[in-house]
XYZ file of C-alpha atoms in Angstrom:
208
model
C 7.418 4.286 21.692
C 5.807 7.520 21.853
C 6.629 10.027 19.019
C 10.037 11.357 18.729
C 11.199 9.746 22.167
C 14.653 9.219 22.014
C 14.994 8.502 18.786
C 18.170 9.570 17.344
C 19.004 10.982 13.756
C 20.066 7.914 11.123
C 24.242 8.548 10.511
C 24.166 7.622 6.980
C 22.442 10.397 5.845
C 22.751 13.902 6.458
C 19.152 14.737 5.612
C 17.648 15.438 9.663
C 14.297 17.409 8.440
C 12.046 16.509 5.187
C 9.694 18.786 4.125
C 6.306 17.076 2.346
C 3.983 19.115 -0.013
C 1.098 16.578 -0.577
C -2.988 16.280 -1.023
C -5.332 16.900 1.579
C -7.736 14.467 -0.594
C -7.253 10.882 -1.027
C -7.199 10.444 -4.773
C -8.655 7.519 -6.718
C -5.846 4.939 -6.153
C -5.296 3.434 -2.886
C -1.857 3.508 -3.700
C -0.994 7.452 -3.267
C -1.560 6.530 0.575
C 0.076 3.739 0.633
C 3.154 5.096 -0.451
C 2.598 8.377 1.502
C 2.297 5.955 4.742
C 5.311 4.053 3.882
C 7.026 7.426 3.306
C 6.247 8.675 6.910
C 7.343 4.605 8.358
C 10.784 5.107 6.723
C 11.166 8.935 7.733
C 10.266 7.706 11.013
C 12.973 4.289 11.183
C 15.980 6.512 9.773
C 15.004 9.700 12.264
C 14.298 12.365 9.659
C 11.419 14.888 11.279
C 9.071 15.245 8.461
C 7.470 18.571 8.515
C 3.934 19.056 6.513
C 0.773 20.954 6.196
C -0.589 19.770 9.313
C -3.546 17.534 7.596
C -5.496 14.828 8.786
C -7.287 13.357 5.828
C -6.161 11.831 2.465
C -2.266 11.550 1.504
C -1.730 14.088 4.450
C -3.035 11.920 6.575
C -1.443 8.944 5.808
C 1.804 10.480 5.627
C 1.456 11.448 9.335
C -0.790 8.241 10.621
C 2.623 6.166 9.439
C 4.942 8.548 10.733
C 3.157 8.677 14.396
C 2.591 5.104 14.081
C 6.496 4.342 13.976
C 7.770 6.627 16.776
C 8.878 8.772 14.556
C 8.863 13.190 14.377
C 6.836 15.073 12.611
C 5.357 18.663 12.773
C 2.447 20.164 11.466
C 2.543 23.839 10.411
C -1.309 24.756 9.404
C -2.964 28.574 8.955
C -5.502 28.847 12.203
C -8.056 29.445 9.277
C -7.531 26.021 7.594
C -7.635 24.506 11.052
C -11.326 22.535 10.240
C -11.001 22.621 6.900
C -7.959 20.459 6.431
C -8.478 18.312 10.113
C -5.340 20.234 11.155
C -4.131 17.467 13.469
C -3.564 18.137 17.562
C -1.325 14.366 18.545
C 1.865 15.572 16.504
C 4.710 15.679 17.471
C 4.935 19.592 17.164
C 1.846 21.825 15.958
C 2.583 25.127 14.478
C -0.410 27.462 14.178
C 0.263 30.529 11.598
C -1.809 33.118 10.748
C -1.280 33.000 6.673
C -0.257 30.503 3.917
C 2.671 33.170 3.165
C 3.995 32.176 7.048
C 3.370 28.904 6.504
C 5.646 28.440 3.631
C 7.891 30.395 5.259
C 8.713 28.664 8.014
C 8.363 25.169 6.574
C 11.619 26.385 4.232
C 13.003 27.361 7.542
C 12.318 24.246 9.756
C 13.549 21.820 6.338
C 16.910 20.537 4.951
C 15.053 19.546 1.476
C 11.298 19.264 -0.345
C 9.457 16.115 -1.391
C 6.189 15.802 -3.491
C 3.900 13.777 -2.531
C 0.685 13.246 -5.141
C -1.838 16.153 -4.685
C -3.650 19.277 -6.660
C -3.250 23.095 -6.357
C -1.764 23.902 -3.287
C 0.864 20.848 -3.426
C 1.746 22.194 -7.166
C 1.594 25.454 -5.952
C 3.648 25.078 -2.552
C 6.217 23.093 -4.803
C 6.604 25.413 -7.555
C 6.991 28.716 -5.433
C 9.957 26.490 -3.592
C 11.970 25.755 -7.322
C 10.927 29.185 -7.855
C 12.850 30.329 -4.628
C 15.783 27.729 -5.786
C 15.871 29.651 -8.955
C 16.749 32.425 -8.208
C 19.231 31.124 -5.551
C 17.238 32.122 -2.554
C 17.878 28.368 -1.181
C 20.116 25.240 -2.639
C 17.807 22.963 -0.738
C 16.972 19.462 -3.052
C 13.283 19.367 -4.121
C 12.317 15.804 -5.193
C 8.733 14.534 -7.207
C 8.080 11.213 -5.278
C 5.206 8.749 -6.664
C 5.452 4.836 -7.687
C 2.177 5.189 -10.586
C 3.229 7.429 -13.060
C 1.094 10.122 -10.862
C 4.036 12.785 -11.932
C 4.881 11.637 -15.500
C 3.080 14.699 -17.213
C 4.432 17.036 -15.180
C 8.360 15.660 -15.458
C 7.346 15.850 -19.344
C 5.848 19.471 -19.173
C 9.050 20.342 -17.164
C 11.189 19.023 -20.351
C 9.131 20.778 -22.488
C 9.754 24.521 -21.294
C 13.135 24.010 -20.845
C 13.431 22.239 -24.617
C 11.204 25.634 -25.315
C 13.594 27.617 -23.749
C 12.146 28.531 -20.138
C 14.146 26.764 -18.345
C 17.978 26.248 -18.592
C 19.604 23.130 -17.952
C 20.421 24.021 -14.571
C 16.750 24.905 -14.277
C 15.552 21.893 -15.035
C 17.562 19.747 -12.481
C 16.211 21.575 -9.705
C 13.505 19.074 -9.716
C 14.293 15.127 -9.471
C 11.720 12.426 -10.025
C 11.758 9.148 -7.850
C 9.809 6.329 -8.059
C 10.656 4.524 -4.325
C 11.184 5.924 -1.130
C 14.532 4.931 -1.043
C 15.369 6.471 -4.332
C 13.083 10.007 -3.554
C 15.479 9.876 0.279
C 18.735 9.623 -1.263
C 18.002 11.892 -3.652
C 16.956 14.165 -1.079
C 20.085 13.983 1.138
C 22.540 14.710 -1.686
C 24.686 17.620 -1.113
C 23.554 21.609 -2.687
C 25.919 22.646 -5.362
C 27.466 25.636 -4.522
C 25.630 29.129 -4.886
C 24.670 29.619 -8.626
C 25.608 26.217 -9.955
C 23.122 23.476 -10.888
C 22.693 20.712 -8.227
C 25.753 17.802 -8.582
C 24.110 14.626 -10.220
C 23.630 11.735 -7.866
C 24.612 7.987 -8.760
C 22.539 6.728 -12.153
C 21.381 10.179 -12.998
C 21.487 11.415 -15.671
C-alpha cells in the first residue's frame, strides 16, 4: 500500500491528526527510535496523519520510516533553510516548505487535533513548551502528551511539579501536560476530549 491510499480514519478514536515534536539526533539508546518507529506503525494502523518537522535522521526519522512503512499519512512541515540541515524528507505523504520556524509552528497547530513528545533537545523542548504556553493562556484546548518508555522525561515531569509546588504553575497548569509510557497510553491520552474554554483538561481513566 502506498502512503495514505485509501486508508480510512480508525472510529474509536476521534483523534484524525497527531502532531510530533521530537529529535533530529538519534540519542544514545536504541530505544528512543524504536519507540518513535512503533509510534509512526500504530499512527499509521489506526489512520491518524502524523504531522512533524519534516526530518530524516534520528527519532525524526524513525518516526516517519515506520509511518511510510505501514501505509500510513504523514506530513512534513520544514523551514526551506533547514531543508539540508535536518534531511527534510521529499517521499511523504505531504511536504510543506515554510519560510520561518514562527510559520512552521504555526501551521503544525493548525494542521493538528493534539501534541506528542517524542525524546529530543532544544527545539523539541522548545516547540513543546511554546504549545502549553499557547494552552495557557487559552489560545488552544488541544491535549499535549510527554511520550517515552525509559524514564527519558522523568526530570522534566519532576521539574514540572516543582514550579507548580513553587507556585508557577496552578493546578490546572500543570495538567496541561500528561506523561505516557506506551503508545497506547500517550494515544488515548491524546484523543481525550478539551475541557471547555478556561477549565483544566477532564482527567482520563487511572489519572490522577
Amino acid at each position: 500500500m502506498t502512503p495514505g491510499s485509501g486508508r480510512k480514519p480508525s472510529t474509536d478514536t476521534a483523534l484524525r491528526s497527531l502532531c510530533v515534536f521530537c529529535g533530529a539526533s538519534a540519542g544514545v539508546r536504541p530505544t528512543h527510535v524504536r519507540l518513535a518507529a512503533r509510534l509512526g506503525q500504530t499512527c499509521a494502523r489506526r489512520g491518524i496523519r502524523i504531522v512533524y518537522g519534516a526530518g530524516g535522521v534520528g527519532v525524526m526519522g524513525a518516526l516517519s520510516d515506520g509511518a511510510l512503512a505501514a501505509g500510513g499519512r504523514i506530513t512534513g512541515v520544514i523551514p526551506k533553510a533547514l531543508m539540508d540541515r535536518e534531511y527534510g524528507r521529499r517521499d511523504l505523504t505531504e511536504l510543506r516548505i515554510v519560510g520561518s520556524m514562527h510559520e512552521r509552528k504555526a501551521l503544525m497547530h493548525s494542521l493538528s487535533d493534539a501534541f506528542l513528545a517524542l525524546p529530543g533537545g532544544y527545539g523539541t523542548l522548545e516547540e513543546l513548551f511554546e504549545i502549553t504556553a499557547w494552552a495557557q493562556l487559552h489560545l488552544h484546548r488541544k491535549r499535549i502528551v510527554l511520550l517515552d518508555d525509559g524514564g527519558f522525561f522523568d526530570p522534566l515531569t519532576r521539574m514540572l511539579d516543582h514550579a507548580r509546588d513553587e507556585g508557577f504553575l496552578s493546578d490546572a497548569d500543570r495538567q496541561l501536560v500528561r506523561h505516557a509510557k506506551s503508545v497506547d497510553d500517550a494515544l488515548r491520552l491524546a484523543a481525550l476530549p478539551p475541557a471547555p474554554s478556561g477549565e483544566p483538561p477532564a482527567l482520563g481513566p487511572g489519572e490522577a
